[in-house]
Coordinates of C-alpha atoms in Angstrom, one line a residue:
M131 CA 22.1 -348.4 -112.8
P132 CA 19.3 -350.3 -111.9
G133 CA 17.5 -350.4 -108.6
L134 CA 18.4 -347.4 -107.1
R135 CA 16.0 -344.4 -105.8
T136 CA 18.3 -341.0 -106.6
L137 CA 20.1 -339.7 -109.8
A138 CA 23.1 -338.1 -110.2
L139 CA 23.0 -335.5 -113.1
T140 CA 26.6 -333.1 -114.0
V141 CA 26.4 -330.5 -116.7
A142 CA 30.0 -330.0 -117.6
V143 CA 31.8 -327.1 -119.8
R144 CA 35.0 -327.4 -120.9
G145 CA 36.5 -324.6 -120.5
G146 CA 37.5 -322.8 -116.8
A147 CA 40.4 -320.4 -115.8
R148 CA 43.0 -322.0 -119.0
W149 CA 41.1 -319.6 -121.5
E150 CA 41.1 -316.8 -118.7
T151 CA 43.2 -313.6 -120.1
E152 CA 46.0 -312.3 -117.4
A153 CA 43.3 -309.7 -116.8
Q154 CA 40.4 -312.3 -116.6
S155 CA 42.4 -314.5 -113.8
G156 CA 39.8 -315.1 -112.1
W157 CA 36.0 -315.0 -113.7
S158 CA 35.0 -318.4 -114.5
H159 CA 35.4 -318.8 -110.6
L160 CA 33.4 -315.4 -110.0
L161 CA 30.8 -316.8 -112.6
E162 CA 30.3 -319.9 -110.9
H163 CA 29.1 -318.1 -107.5
L164 CA 26.8 -315.0 -109.2
V165 CA 24.4 -317.9 -111.4
F166 CA 23.1 -318.9 -107.7
K167 CA 22.1 -316.0 -107.5
G168 CA 19.4 -315.5 -109.3
A169 CA 18.7 -317.1 -112.9
G170 CA 15.5 -317.5 -114.5
D171 CA 12.5 -317.1 -112.9
M172 CA 14.5 -317.8 -109.3
G173 CA 16.0 -315.6 -106.4
A174 CA 18.8 -317.2 -105.0
R175 CA 16.7 -318.9 -102.0
D176 CA 14.4 -320.4 -104.6
I177 CA 17.3 -321.8 -106.2
V178 CA 18.7 -324.4 -103.2
E179 CA 15.0 -324.9 -102.0
R180 CA 13.7 -325.9 -105.3
I181 CA 16.1 -328.6 -105.2
E182 CA 16.3 -329.8 -101.1
A183 CA 12.3 -329.7 -100.9
E184 CA 13.1 -332.7 -103.6
G185 CA 15.1 -334.2 -101.4
G186 CA 18.7 -333.4 -103.2
S187 CA 21.1 -331.1 -103.1
I188 CA 23.6 -328.9 -106.0
N189 CA 26.8 -327.5 -105.8
A190 CA 29.2 -326.5 -108.6
A191 CA 33.4 -326.5 -109.1
T192 CA 35.4 -324.8 -111.2
G193 CA 38.9 -325.9 -112.6
Y194 CA 41.6 -324.9 -115.2
E195 CA 40.5 -327.2 -117.7
R196 CA 36.6 -327.9 -117.1
T197 CA 34.0 -325.7 -115.0
S198 CA 30.7 -328.9 -113.4
Y199 CA 26.8 -327.9 -111.9
E200 CA 26.1 -331.1 -110.5
V201 CA 23.0 -332.0 -108.7
R202 CA 22.1 -335.0 -107.2
A203 CA 18.1 -335.5 -106.4
L204 CA 15.4 -338.4 -105.9
D205 CA 14.2 -340.3 -108.4
G206 CA 11.4 -338.7 -110.6
S207 CA 13.3 -334.9 -110.0
L208 CA 15.4 -334.8 -113.2
P209 CA 13.3 -332.4 -114.9
L210 CA 13.5 -330.2 -112.2
A211 CA 17.2 -330.8 -112.0
M212 CA 18.0 -329.8 -115.7
Q213 CA 15.6 -326.9 -115.3
V214 CA 17.6 -325.5 -112.8
V215 CA 21.0 -325.9 -114.6
S216 CA 20.1 -325.1 -117.7
D217 CA 18.8 -321.2 -115.6
L218 CA 21.9 -321.6 -113.7
V219 CA 24.2 -321.5 -117.6
F220 CA 22.4 -319.7 -119.4
R221 CA 19.9 -317.6 -117.6
P222 CA 21.4 -315.8 -114.9
R223 CA 20.2 -312.3 -113.6
L224 CA 23.8 -310.8 -112.9
D225 CA 22.6 -308.5 -111.1
P226 CA 25.4 -304.8 -110.1
A227 CA 24.4 -305.8 -106.5
E228 CA 25.4 -308.8 -106.4
I229 CA 28.3 -309.4 -107.8
E230 CA 29.6 -305.7 -106.5
R231 CA 28.6 -308.2 -102.9
E232 CA 30.1 -311.7 -104.3
K233 CA 33.3 -309.5 -105.2
D234 CA 33.8 -309.2 -101.6
V235 CA 33.1 -312.9 -100.4
V236 CA 35.4 -313.8 -103.5
A237 CA 38.0 -311.7 -101.8
Q238 CA 37.5 -313.1 -98.5
E239 CA 38.1 -316.5 -100.3
I240 CA 41.3 -316.0 -101.5
A241 CA 42.2 -314.7 -98.0
E242 CA 41.1 -317.7 -96.6
A243 CA 42.9 -319.8 -99.2
F244 CA 46.4 -317.3 -97.9
D245 CA 45.7 -317.9 -94.3
T246 CA 45.8 -321.5 -95.1
P247 CA 49.0 -322.8 -95.2
D248 CA 48.4 -326.2 -96.7
D249 CA 46.9 -324.9 -99.3
H250 CA 48.8 -321.6 -100.3
V251 CA 51.7 -323.7 -100.7
F252 CA 49.7 -325.3 -104.0
E253 CA 49.2 -322.6 -105.2
M254 CA 53.0 -321.8 -105.3
A255 CA 53.9 -324.1 -105.9
Q256 CA 51.5 -324.0 -109.4
T257 CA 52.4 -320.5 -110.4
R258 CA 56.5 -321.9 -110.6
A259 CA 55.1 -324.9 -112.2
F260 CA 53.5 -322.6 -114.9
T261 CA 55.0 -319.4 -114.5
G262 CA 53.3 -316.4 -116.4
Q263 CA 50.6 -318.9 -118.0
P264 CA 47.5 -319.7 -116.7
L265 CA 47.8 -322.9 -115.6
G266 CA 49.9 -321.2 -113.0
R267 CA 47.8 -318.3 -111.9
P268 CA 45.3 -319.3 -108.9
I269 CA 41.9 -320.3 -110.2
L270 CA 40.2 -317.6 -107.5
G271 CA 42.5 -314.2 -109.5
S272 CA 42.9 -311.4 -107.6
V273 CA 40.8 -308.5 -106.3
E274 CA 42.1 -306.4 -108.6
S275 CA 41.8 -308.8 -111.7
L276 CA 38.2 -309.0 -110.5
K277 CA 38.0 -305.5 -109.5
P278 CA 36.6 -304.6 -113.2
V279 CA 33.9 -307.3 -113.4
D280 CA 30.5 -305.9 -114.2
R281 CA 27.2 -307.1 -115.6
A282 CA 28.4 -306.9 -119.5
S283 CA 31.9 -308.0 -119.0
I284 CA 30.6 -311.3 -117.1
E285 CA 27.4 -311.6 -119.0
A286 CA 29.4 -312.1 -122.4
W287 CA 32.3 -314.0 -120.8
R288 CA 29.5 -316.0 -119.7
A289 CA 28.2 -316.6 -123.3
R290 CA 32.0 -317.6 -123.7
L291 CA 32.4 -319.7 -121.5
Y292 CA 29.3 -321.7 -121.7
S293 CA 29.2 -322.3 -125.2
P294 CA 26.6 -325.7 -125.7
D295 CA 29.2 -327.2 -128.2
R296 CA 31.7 -327.5 -125.3
M297 CA 28.9 -328.6 -122.9
V298 CA 28.1 -332.1 -121.5
V299 CA 24.6 -333.1 -120.2
A300 CA 25.6 -336.6 -117.9
V301 CA 23.5 -338.4 -115.9
S302 CA 23.5 -341.8 -114.2
G303 CA 21.3 -343.3 -111.4
S304 CA 17.6 -343.3 -111.6
V305 CA 17.1 -342.6 -115.1
D306 CA 15.1 -342.8 -118.8
E307 CA 17.3 -342.0 -121.8
D308 CA 14.2 -341.2 -123.8
E309 CA 13.0 -338.6 -120.9
L310 CA 16.3 -337.3 -120.5
L311 CA 17.4 -336.9 -124.5
A312 CA 13.9 -334.6 -124.4
L313 CA 14.8 -332.5 -121.2
S314 CA 18.1 -332.3 -122.6
E315 CA 16.7 -331.2 -126.3
R316 CA 14.5 -328.4 -124.2
W317 CA 16.2 -326.9 -122.1
F318 CA 19.4 -327.2 -123.3
G319 CA 18.6 -327.6 -127.1
D320 CA 18.5 -323.9 -128.5
A321 CA 21.4 -322.1 -127.0
V322 CA 23.6 -320.2 -129.1
A323 CA 27.6 -321.6 -129.5
M324 CA 30.0 -318.6 -129.2
P325 CA 33.6 -319.3 -130.4
A326 CA 36.2 -319.4 -128.1
D327 CA 40.1 -318.9 -128.5
A328 CA 42.2 -322.4 -127.5
A329 CA 43.8 -321.9 -124.5
Q330 CA 47.6 -321.3 -124.8
P331 CA 49.6 -323.7 -124.9
A332 CA 50.8 -325.1 -121.3
T333 CA 54.5 -325.4 -120.9
F334 CA 56.7 -326.5 -117.3
V335 CA 58.9 -324.0 -116.3
G336 CA 59.9 -325.1 -112.9
G337 CA 61.7 -322.8 -110.0
D338 CA 62.0 -322.7 -106.7
A339 CA 59.4 -320.2 -104.1
K340 CA 59.8 -319.7 -100.6
L341 CA 57.7 -318.1 -98.4
A342 CA 58.4 -317.3 -94.4
R343 CA 56.2 -317.8 -91.7
R344 CA 55.8 -318.4 -87.9
I345 CA 54.4 -321.0 -87.5
E346 CA 55.0 -324.8 -86.2
Q347 CA 55.5 -326.8 -89.0
A348 CA 56.9 -326.5 -93.2
N349 CA 54.9 -326.9 -95.7
V350 CA 56.5 -328.6 -98.7
V351 CA 55.5 -329.0 -102.6
F352 CA 57.6 -330.4 -105.3
Q353 CA 56.0 -330.6 -109.0
M354 CA 58.1 -332.3 -111.8
P355 CA 56.8 -331.9 -115.5
S356 CA 54.6 -335.6 -116.1
L357 CA 51.9 -336.4 -119.4
S358 CA 49.0 -335.2 -120.7
A359 CA 45.3 -336.4 -120.3
T360 CA 45.3 -337.9 -123.6
D361 CA 48.7 -340.2 -123.3
P362 CA 48.7 -344.1 -123.3
R363 CA 50.9 -344.3 -121.1
L364 CA 48.5 -342.3 -118.0
S365 CA 48.0 -345.7 -116.3
S366 CA 51.7 -347.0 -116.0
L367 CA 52.6 -343.4 -114.5
R368 CA 48.8 -343.4 -112.0
L369 CA 50.1 -346.7 -110.8
F370 CA 53.6 -345.2 -110.8
T371 CA 52.2 -342.6 -108.6
E372 CA 50.3 -344.5 -105.8
I373 CA 53.4 -347.1 -105.8
L374 CA 55.2 -343.8 -104.5
G375 CA 53.0 -342.1 -102.2
G376 CA 49.5 -343.0 -102.6
G377 CA 48.7 -344.2 -99.0
M378 CA 50.3 -345.8 -96.0
A379 CA 52.0 -348.8 -98.1
S380 CA 53.8 -346.4 -100.1
R381 CA 57.6 -345.5 -100.5
L382 CA 57.2 -342.3 -98.8
F383 CA 54.9 -342.8 -95.7
Q384 CA 57.1 -345.3 -95.5
S385 CA 60.2 -344.2 -95.1
A386 CA 60.0 -340.5 -94.5
R387 CA 56.8 -341.4 -91.8
E388 CA 57.6 -344.7 -90.8
D389 CA 61.0 -345.8 -90.8
R390 CA 62.4 -341.8 -90.0
G391 CA 59.8 -339.7 -88.8
L392 CA 60.4 -336.8 -91.0
A393 CA 56.7 -335.9 -91.6
Y394 CA 53.2 -336.5 -90.4
A395 CA 51.6 -336.1 -93.4
V396 CA 53.7 -337.6 -96.8
D397 CA 51.9 -338.2 -100.2
A398 CA 51.8 -337.8 -104.1
Y399 CA 50.1 -336.9 -106.3
Q400 CA 49.2 -336.7 -110.2
E401 CA 47.7 -334.6 -112.8
A402 CA 46.8 -334.8 -116.0
Y403 CA 46.0 -331.5 -118.5
E404 CA 45.2 -331.6 -122.2
E405 CA 48.7 -331.5 -123.0
T406 CA 50.8 -332.0 -120.3
G407 CA 50.5 -332.9 -116.7
I408 CA 52.7 -332.9 -112.9
V409 CA 53.5 -335.4 -110.1
G410 CA 54.2 -333.7 -107.2
I411 CA 54.2 -335.1 -103.6
Y412 CA 53.7 -333.1 -100.7
A413 CA 54.6 -333.2 -96.7
G414 CA 53.9 -331.3 -93.6
A415 CA 57.3 -331.5 -91.6
A416 CA 59.6 -330.0 -88.9
A417 CA 61.3 -327.3 -90.7
D418 CA 64.8 -328.1 -89.0
R419 CA 64.0 -331.2 -91.0
S420 CA 62.9 -330.1 -94.0
V421 CA 65.8 -330.8 -96.6
E422 CA 66.6 -334.4 -95.2
L423 CA 62.8 -334.7 -96.3
A424 CA 63.1 -333.0 -99.6
E425 CA 66.5 -335.3 -100.8
L426 CA 64.9 -338.4 -99.5
C427 CA 61.9 -337.5 -101.4
A428 CA 63.7 -337.2 -104.9
T429 CA 65.4 -339.9 -103.6
E430 CA 62.1 -342.4 -103.4
V431 CA 61.8 -340.7 -107.2
V432 CA 64.7 -341.8 -108.7
G433 CA 65.0 -344.8 -106.9
L434 CA 61.7 -346.0 -108.1
A435 CA 62.1 -344.6 -112.0
E436 CA 65.8 -346.0 -112.4
Q437 CA 64.8 -349.6 -110.5
G438 CA 61.3 -349.9 -111.1
P439 CA 59.0 -351.1 -108.4
T440 CA 59.1 -355.1 -107.4
A441 CA 56.1 -356.9 -108.3
A442 CA 54.2 -357.2 -105.1
E443 CA 54.3 -352.6 -105.1
L444 CA 52.8 -352.8 -109.0
S445 CA 50.5 -355.9 -108.1
R446 CA 49.4 -353.9 -105.1
A447 CA 48.9 -350.5 -106.9
K448 CA 47.1 -352.7 -109.6
A449 CA 44.7 -353.4 -106.9
V450 CA 44.0 -350.2 -105.1
L451 CA 43.3 -348.4 -108.2
K452 CA 41.0 -350.9 -109.6
G453 CA 39.2 -350.9 -106.4
G454 CA 38.9 -347.7 -106.5
L455 CA 37.4 -347.4 -110.2
W456 CA 34.7 -350.2 -109.3
M457 CA 34.0 -348.0 -106.1
S458 CA 33.1 -345.2 -108.7
D459 CA 31.3 -347.4 -110.3
E460 CA 28.6 -347.2 -107.5
S461 CA 28.1 -344.0 -107.3
P462 CA 25.6 -342.6 -109.6
A463 CA 27.8 -338.9 -108.7
S464 CA 30.9 -340.6 -109.7
R465 CA 29.7 -342.0 -112.8
A466 CA 28.3 -338.7 -114.1
G467 CA 30.9 -337.1 -113.4
R468 CA 33.9 -339.6 -115.5
I469 CA 31.6 -340.0 -118.2
A470 CA 31.0 -336.3 -118.5
A471 CA 35.1 -335.9 -118.1
Q472 CA 35.9 -338.5 -120.4
T473 CA 33.4 -337.0 -123.7
L474 CA 35.0 -333.5 -123.0
I475 CA 39.3 -335.1 -123.1
Y476 CA 38.6 -337.7 -125.8
G477 CA 34.9 -337.4 -127.1
Q478 CA 34.1 -341.4 -126.4
L479 CA 33.4 -342.8 -122.6
V480 CA 35.9 -345.2 -122.1
S481 CA 34.3 -347.8 -119.8
S482 CA 34.9 -349.4 -117.0
E483 CA 36.5 -352.5 -117.8
A484 CA 38.7 -351.2 -120.6
S485 CA 40.3 -349.1 -117.5
A486 CA 40.9 -351.8 -115.6
G487 CA 42.3 -353.7 -118.4
R488 CA 44.6 -350.8 -118.8
I489 CA 45.9 -351.3 -115.4
D490 CA 46.5 -354.7 -115.5
A491 CA 48.2 -354.9 -118.6
A492 CA 51.1 -352.4 -117.2
T493 CA 54.5 -353.7 -116.6
I494 CA 57.1 -353.2 -114.4
D495 CA 59.6 -352.0 -117.5
D496 CA 56.7 -349.2 -118.1
L497 CA 56.9 -347.6 -114.2
R498 CA 60.0 -347.6 -115.3
E499 CA 60.0 -345.3 -118.1
V500 CA 56.9 -343.4 -117.1
G501 CA 59.5 -342.8 -114.4
Q502 CA 62.3 -342.1 -116.5
A503 CA 60.4 -339.1 -118.3
L504 CA 59.5 -337.7 -114.6
I505 CA 63.3 -337.0 -113.8
A506 CA 64.8 -336.3 -116.6
P507 CA 64.1 -333.1 -117.6
G508 CA 66.1 -333.2 -114.0
V509 CA 63.8 -330.1 -113.2
A510 CA 61.1 -328.8 -110.8
A511 CA 58.5 -326.5 -109.7
T512 CA 59.1 -326.2 -105.9
A513 CA 57.7 -324.8 -102.9
V514 CA 58.2 -323.6 -99.7
L515 CA 56.2 -322.5 -96.6
G516 CA 57.0 -322.3 -92.9
P517 CA 60.1 -321.2 -90.9
K518 CA 63.0 -319.9 -92.2
A519 CA 64.8 -322.7 -91.7
A520 CA 63.3 -324.6 -94.3
N521 CA 64.1 -322.8 -96.9
G522 CA 66.0 -325.0 -98.2
A523 CA 64.2 -327.4 -99.5
G524 CA 63.3 -326.9 -102.6
A525 CA 66.9 -326.8 -103.5
A526 CA 67.4 -329.9 -102.0
F527 CA 64.7 -331.9 -104.0
T528 CA 65.3 -330.1 -107.1
R529 CA 69.5 -331.0 -106.4
T530 CA 68.9 -334.2 -106.0
L531 CA 66.3 -334.9 -108.1
S532 CA 68.8 -333.8 -111.6
R533 CA 71.4 -336.3 -110.3
G534 CA 69.2 -338.7 -111.0
A535 CA 68.3 -337.2 -115.1

């Protein structure tokens, strides 16, 4: 990106919680923590001090299908960034004492997620959506599943998870291509591939989860089975989701909050996995009005699916999605993360112009088609966390949705 004084490095691997057995639940996330406790000739403090001494920052994230390490730095810092991340993924110390200490840290993270209603309710819905499958287990795992982890087991998992044949090195910003290729060969070129088992196929199951708590507000999540990351209709689905609940002009915000005052926060979101996906709705509402809210949310889904959007809604949603696309193009970190993900998902890069073209090409009929596919199964994964008065919200959403199926 000409004219920039900074760069962004992303090292991403096609691997994460989806590849874990039930007994290994949370190991990928624990490993991501552990590598920062020491790698190569660096201790925990050395890792961050070396990056920050160059004006940079470093972070990592573990998901169901990808694990990534990210460095933002000033120009000229690529050699250091590549060396540090290479040490993290290939040469972590994995000290036994640090492993036990970090288990306690992750246990606190698990407890924090449980204590945060608008976090835990998503875990509840995910578990209902993919019951008994890796996609239905929390990425953090559990205290019980982390208990048996020792140096030998986590090192074996590291070798499988961070296998170079499933890894992408992506850099954007102030970067020289020849330097990048030479550094990639130096720091990643001699890594040994470890064959991994295929991820277990995912099947949307659905169901209703309820957890009563003495809190002021009910937190509700409604999820429906949807398209995979490689489905050619995905642009149409993103537009559908944007119109449904993507912003303040969306149908859900206008009907649930502005017109009827049922919720302070309400929005729709979309997640695409390798062979399946979900469209979900989150809302926080008064417990005694949660059933009414659930029925309204399902009614809006069915109405949009059956009638399609107005021309004005479609035009506005296209502008929003393209605006986000072009804005992310101006961020080195967004670019590096996006091209890494595209390489892992599609095996090639997809230009922003091509993505914008797909958005522009979507029609009202296309959105109606993906919407009808969304409601056709008549199933949902619902979660309600809060006062008992809200317990019926999940069943109300599914019942109303089924009438439109």
